PDB file of C-alpha atoms in Angstrom:
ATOM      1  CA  UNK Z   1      31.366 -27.280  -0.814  1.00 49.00           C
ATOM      2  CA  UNK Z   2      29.285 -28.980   1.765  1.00 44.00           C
ATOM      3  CA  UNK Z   3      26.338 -27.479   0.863  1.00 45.00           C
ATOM      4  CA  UNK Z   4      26.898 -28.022  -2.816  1.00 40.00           C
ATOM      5  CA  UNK Z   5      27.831 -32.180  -1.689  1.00 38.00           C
ATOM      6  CA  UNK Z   6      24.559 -32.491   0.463  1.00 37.00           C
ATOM      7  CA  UNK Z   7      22.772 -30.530  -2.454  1.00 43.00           C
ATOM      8  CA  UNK Z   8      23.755 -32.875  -4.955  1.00 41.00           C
ATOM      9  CA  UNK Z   9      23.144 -36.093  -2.783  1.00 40.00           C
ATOM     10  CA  UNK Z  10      19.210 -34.935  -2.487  1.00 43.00           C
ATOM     11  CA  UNK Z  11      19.018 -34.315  -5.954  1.00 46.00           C
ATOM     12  CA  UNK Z  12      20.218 -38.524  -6.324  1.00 41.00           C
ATOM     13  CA  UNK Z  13      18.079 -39.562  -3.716  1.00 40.00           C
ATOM     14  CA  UNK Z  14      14.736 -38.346  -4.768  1.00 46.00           C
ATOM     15  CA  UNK Z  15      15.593 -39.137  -8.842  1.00 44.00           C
ATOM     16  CA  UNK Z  16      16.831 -42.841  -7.069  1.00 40.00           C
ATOM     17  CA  UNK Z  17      13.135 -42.715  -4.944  1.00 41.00           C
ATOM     18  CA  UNK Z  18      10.959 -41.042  -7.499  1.00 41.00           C
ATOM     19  CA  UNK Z  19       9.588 -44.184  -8.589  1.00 40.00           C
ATOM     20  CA  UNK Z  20       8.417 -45.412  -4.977  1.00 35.00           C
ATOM     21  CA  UNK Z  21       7.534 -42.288  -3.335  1.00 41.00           C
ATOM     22  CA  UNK Z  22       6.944 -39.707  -5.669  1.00 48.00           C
ATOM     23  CA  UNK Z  23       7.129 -38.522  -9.311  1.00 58.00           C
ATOM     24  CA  UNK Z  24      10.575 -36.760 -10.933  1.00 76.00           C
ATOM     25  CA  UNK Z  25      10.298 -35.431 -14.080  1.00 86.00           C
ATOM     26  CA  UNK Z  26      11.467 -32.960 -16.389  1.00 90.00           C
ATOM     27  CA  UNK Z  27      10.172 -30.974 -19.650  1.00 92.00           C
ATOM     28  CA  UNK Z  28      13.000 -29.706 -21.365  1.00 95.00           C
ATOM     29  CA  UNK Z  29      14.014 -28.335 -24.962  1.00 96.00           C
ATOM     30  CA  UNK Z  30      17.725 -28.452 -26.006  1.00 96.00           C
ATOM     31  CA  UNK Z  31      19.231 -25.389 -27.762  1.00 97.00           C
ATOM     32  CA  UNK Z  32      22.314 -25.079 -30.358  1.00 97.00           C
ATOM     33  CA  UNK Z  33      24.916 -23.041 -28.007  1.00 97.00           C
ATOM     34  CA  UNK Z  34      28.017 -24.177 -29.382  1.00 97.00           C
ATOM     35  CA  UNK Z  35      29.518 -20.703 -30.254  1.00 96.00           C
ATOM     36  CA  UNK Z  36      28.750 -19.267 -26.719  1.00 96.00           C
ATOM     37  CA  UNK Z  37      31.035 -22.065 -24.851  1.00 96.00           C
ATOM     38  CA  UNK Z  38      32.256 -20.922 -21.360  1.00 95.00           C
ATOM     39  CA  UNK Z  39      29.846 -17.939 -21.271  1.00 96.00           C
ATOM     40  CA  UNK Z  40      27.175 -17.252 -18.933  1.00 97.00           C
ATOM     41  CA  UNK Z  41      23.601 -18.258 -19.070  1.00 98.00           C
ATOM     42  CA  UNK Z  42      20.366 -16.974 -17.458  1.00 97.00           C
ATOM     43  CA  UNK Z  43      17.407 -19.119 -17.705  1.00 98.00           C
ATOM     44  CA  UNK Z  44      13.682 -17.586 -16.550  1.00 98.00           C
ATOM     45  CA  UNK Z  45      10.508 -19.019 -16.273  1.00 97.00           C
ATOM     46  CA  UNK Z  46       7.115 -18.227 -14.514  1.00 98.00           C
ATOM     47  CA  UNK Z  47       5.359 -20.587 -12.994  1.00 96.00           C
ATOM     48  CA  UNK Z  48       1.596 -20.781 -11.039  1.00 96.00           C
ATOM     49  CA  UNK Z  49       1.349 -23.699  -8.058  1.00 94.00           C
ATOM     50  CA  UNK Z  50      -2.233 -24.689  -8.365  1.00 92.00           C
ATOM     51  CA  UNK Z  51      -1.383 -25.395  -4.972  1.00 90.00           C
ATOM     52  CA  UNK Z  52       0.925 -24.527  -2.260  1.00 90.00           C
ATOM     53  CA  UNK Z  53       4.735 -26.082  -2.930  1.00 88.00           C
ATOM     54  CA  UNK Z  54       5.713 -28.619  -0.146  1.00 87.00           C
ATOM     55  CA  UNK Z  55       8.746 -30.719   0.434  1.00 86.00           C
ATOM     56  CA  UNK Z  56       7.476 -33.505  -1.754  1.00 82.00           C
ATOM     57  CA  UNK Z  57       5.559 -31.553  -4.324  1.00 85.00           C
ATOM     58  CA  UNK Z  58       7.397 -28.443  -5.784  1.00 90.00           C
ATOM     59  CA  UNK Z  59       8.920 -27.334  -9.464  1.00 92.00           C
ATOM     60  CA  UNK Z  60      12.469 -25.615 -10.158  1.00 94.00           C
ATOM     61  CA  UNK Z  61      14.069 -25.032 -13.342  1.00 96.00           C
ATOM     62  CA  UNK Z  62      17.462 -26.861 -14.773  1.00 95.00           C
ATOM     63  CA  UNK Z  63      19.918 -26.789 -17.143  1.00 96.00           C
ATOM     64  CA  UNK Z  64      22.534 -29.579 -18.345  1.00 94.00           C
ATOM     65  CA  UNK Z  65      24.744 -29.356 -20.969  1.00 95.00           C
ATOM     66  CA  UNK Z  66      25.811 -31.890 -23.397  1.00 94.00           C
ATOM     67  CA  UNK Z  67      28.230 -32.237 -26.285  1.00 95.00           C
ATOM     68  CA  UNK Z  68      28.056 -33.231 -29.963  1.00 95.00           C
ATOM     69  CA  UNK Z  69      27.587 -36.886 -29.474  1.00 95.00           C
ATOM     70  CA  UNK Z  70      24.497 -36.358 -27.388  1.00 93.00           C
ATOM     71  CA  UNK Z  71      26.342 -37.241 -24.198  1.00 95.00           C
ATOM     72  CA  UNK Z  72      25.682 -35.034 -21.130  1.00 94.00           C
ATOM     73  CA  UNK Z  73      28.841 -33.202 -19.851  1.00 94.00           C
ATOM     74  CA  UNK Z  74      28.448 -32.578 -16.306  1.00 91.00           C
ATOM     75  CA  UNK Z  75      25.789 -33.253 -13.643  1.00 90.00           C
ATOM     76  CA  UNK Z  76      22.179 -31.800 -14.081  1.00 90.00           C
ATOM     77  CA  UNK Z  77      22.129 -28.596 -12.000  1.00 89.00           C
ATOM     78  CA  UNK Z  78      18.566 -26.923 -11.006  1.00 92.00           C
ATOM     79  CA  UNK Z  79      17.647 -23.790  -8.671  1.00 89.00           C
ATOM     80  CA  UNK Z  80      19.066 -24.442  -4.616  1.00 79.00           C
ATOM     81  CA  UNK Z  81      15.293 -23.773  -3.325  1.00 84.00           C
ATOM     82  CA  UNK Z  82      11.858 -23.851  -4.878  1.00 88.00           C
ATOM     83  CA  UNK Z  83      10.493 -21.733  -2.080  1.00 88.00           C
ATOM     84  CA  UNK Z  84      12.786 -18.754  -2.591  1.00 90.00           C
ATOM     85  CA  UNK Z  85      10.817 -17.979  -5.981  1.00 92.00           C
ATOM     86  CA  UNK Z  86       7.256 -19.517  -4.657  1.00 92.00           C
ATOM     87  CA  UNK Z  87       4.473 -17.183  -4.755  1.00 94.00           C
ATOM     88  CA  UNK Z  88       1.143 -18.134  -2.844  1.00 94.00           C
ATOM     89  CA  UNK Z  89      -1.798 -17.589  -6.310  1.00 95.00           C
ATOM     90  CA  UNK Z  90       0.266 -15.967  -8.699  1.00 96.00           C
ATOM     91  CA  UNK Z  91       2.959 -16.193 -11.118  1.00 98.00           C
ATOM     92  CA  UNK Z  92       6.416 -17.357  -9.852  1.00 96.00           C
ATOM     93  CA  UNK Z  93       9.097 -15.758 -11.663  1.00 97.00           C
ATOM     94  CA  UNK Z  94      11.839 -18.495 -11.718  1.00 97.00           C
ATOM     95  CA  UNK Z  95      15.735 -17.659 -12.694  1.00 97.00           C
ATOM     96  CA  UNK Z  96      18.569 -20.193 -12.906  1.00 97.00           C
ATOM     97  CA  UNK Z  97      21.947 -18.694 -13.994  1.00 96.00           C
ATOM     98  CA  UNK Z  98      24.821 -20.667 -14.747  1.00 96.00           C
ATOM     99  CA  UNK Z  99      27.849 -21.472 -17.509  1.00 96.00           C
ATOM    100  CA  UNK Z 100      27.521 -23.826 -20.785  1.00 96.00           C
ATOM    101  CA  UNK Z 101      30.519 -25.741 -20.808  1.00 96.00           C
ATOM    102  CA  UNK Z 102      33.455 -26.587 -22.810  1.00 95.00           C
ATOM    103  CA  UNK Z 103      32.526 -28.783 -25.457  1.00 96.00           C
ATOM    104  CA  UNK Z 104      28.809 -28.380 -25.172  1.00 97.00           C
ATOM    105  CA  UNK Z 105      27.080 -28.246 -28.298  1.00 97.00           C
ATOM    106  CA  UNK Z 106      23.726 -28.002 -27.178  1.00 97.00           C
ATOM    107  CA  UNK Z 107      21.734 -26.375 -23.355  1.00 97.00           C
ATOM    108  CA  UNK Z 108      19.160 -28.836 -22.643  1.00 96.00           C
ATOM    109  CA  UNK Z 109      17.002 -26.158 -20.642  1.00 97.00           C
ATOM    110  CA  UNK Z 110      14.328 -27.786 -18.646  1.00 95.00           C
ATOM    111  CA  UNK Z 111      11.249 -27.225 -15.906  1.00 94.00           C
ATOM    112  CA  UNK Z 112      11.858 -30.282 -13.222  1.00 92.00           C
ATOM    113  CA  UNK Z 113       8.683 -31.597 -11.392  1.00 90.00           C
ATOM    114  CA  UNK Z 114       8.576 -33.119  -7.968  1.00 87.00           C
ATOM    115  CA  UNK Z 115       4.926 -34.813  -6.740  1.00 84.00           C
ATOM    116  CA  UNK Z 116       1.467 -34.354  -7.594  1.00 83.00           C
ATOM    117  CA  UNK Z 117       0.279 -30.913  -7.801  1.00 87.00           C
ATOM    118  CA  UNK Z 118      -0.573 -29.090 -11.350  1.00 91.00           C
ATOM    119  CA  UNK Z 119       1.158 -26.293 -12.388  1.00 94.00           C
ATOM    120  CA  UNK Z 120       0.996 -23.767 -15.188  1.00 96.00           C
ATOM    121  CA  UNK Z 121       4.383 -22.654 -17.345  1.00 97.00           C
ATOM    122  CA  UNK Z 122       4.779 -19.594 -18.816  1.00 98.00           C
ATOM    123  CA  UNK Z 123       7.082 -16.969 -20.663  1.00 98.00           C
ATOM    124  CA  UNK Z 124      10.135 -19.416 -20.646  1.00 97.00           C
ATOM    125  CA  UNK Z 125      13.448 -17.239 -21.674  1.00 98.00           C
ATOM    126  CA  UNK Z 126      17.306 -18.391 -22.383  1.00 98.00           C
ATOM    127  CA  UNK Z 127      19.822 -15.659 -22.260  1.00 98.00           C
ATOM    128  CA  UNK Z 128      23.352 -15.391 -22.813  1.00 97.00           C
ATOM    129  CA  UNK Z 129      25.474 -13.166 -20.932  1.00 95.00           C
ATOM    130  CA  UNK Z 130      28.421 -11.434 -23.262  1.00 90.00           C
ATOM    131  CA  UNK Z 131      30.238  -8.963 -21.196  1.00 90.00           C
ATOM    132  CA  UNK Z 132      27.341  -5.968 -19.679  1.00 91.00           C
ATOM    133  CA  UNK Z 133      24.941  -7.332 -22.589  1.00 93.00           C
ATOM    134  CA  UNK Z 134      21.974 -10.115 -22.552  1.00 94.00           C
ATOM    135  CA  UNK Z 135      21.372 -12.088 -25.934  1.00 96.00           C
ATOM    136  CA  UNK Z 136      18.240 -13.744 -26.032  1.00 97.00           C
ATOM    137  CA  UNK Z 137      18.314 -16.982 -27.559  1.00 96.00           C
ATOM    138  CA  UNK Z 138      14.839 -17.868 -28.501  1.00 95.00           C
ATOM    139  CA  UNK Z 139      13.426 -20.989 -27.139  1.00 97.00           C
ATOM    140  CA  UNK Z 140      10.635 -22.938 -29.878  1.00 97.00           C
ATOM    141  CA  UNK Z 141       7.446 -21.878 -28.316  1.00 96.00           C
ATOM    142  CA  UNK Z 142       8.679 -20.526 -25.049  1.00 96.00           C
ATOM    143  CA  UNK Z 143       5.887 -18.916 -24.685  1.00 97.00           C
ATOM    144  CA  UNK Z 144       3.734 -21.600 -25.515  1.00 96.00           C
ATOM    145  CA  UNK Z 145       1.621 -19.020 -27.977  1.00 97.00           C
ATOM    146  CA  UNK Z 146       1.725 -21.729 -30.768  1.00 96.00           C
ATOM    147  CA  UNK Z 147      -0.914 -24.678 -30.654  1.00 95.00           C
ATOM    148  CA  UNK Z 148       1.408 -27.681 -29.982  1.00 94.00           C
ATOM    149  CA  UNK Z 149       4.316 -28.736 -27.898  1.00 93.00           C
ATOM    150  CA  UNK Z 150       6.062 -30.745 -29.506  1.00 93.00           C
ATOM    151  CA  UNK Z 151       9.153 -28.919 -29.305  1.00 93.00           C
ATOM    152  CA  UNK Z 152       9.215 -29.351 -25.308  1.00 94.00           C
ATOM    153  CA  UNK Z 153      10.433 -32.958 -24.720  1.00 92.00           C
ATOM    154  CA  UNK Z 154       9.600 -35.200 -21.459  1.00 88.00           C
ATOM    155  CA  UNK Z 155      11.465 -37.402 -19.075  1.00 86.00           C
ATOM    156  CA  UNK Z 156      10.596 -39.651 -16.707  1.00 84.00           C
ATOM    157  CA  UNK Z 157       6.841 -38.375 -17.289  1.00 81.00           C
ATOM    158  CA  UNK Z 158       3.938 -40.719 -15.905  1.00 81.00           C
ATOM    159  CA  UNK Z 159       1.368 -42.130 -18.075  1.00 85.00           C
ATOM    160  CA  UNK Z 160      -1.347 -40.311 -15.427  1.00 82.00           C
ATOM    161  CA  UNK Z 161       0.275 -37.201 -16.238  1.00 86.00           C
ATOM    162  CA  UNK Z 162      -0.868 -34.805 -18.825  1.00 88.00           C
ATOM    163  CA  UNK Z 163       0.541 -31.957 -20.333  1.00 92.00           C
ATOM    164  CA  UNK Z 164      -1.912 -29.270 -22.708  1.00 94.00           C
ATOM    165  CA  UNK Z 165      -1.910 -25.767 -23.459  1.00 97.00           C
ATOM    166  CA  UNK Z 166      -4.456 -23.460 -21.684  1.00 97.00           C
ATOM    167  CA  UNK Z 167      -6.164 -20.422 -21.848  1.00 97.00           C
ATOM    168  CA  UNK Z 168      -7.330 -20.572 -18.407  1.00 97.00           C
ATOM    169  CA  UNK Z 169      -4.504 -18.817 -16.807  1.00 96.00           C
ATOM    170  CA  UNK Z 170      -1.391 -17.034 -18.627  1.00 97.00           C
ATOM    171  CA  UNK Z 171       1.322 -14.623 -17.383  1.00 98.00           C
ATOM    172  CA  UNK Z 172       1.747 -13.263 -20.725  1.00 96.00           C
ATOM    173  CA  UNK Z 173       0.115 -13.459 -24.236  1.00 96.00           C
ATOM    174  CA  UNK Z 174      -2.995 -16.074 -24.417  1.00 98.00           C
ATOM    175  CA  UNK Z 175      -1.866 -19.330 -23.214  1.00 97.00           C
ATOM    176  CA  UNK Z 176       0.446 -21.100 -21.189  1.00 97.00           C
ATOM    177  CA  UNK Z 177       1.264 -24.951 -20.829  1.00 96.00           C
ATOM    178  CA  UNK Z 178      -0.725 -26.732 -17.779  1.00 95.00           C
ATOM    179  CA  UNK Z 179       0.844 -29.839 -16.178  1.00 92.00           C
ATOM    180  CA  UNK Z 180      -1.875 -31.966 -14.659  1.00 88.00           C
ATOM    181  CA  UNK Z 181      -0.151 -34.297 -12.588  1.00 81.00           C
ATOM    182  CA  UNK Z 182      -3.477 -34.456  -9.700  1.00 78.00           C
ATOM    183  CA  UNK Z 183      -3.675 -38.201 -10.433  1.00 71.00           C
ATOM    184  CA  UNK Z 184      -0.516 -39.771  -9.942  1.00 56.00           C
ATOM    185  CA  UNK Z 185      -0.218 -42.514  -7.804  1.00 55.00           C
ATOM    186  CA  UNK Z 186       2.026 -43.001  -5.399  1.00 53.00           C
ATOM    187  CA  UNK Z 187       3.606 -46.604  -5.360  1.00 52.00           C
TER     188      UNK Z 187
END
């Protein structure tokens, strides 16, 4: 419980100091889960550091659920530790398991961003678990195959920050989304 108290209170302080220190966002997509309620979820992503992760510049995926009326249910959670899934030049494979709540009508998946580094995302996957069985449910452009993005929304994203698709690096199929956020300025 402490761990989970002094987890949560880092989480507040950096969204509370993101705008003087360093940049917080998220990407996310929200998905239609209402019939799985109080089941299991696994979410996976990969991810490539352009450069190594550090305490103030790092990625980790996150999930929040929220209910009909568009109102979040419980707190954001993300992964405990970006470095447990870094890989030094080459795809990060990313998990974050947890449980859709009561009431939820929709998983607001989502790829949180700490600092300035760049980053590529790749092969982004929801899951359900139902008993010893995985269903996928398919995430718009997960995979970030289709030329645009506009089914991945932003939060908290800075005007110095762009996102594209890329053919430079991808963990599977021909592209992958690139965050270039090299430029932002620390206030």
């Amino acid at each position: 419980m402490l761990k989970f108290k002094l987890y949560t209170f880092a989480i507040l302080l950096s969204i509370i100091t993101s705008k003087s220190y360093a940049q917080f966002f998220e990407i996310y997509q929200a998905v239609d889960v209402e019939k799985y309620q109080g089941k299991n979820f696994i979410l996976e992503g990969k991810i490539f550091y352009m450069d190594d992760i550090t305490n103030s510049s790092w990625a980790v995926l996150g999930a929040r659920s929220i209910n009909a009326d568009g109102k979040q249910l419980k707190q954001t959670f993300y992964n405990d530790n970006a470095s447990d899934y870094f890989k030094k030049n080459e795809w990060s494979a990313y998990e974050l398991s947890g449980k859709i709540e009561k009431g939820a009508k929709y998983l607001a998946t989502s790829i949180a961003i700490s600092g300035n580094d760049s980053y590529y995302l790749d092969d982004f996957k929801l899951f359900i678990k139902d008993g010893k069985n995985k269903i996928e449910i398919p995430l718009k452009n997960g995979d970030f195959e289709t030329n645009t993005i506009l089914n991945w929304q932003s939060m908290g994203l800075d005007k110095n920050t762009s996102l594209a698709l890329s053919k430079e690096k991808a963990y599977s199929g021909a592209q992958s989304l690139f965050i270039d956020n090299s430029v932002f300025v620390y206030r």
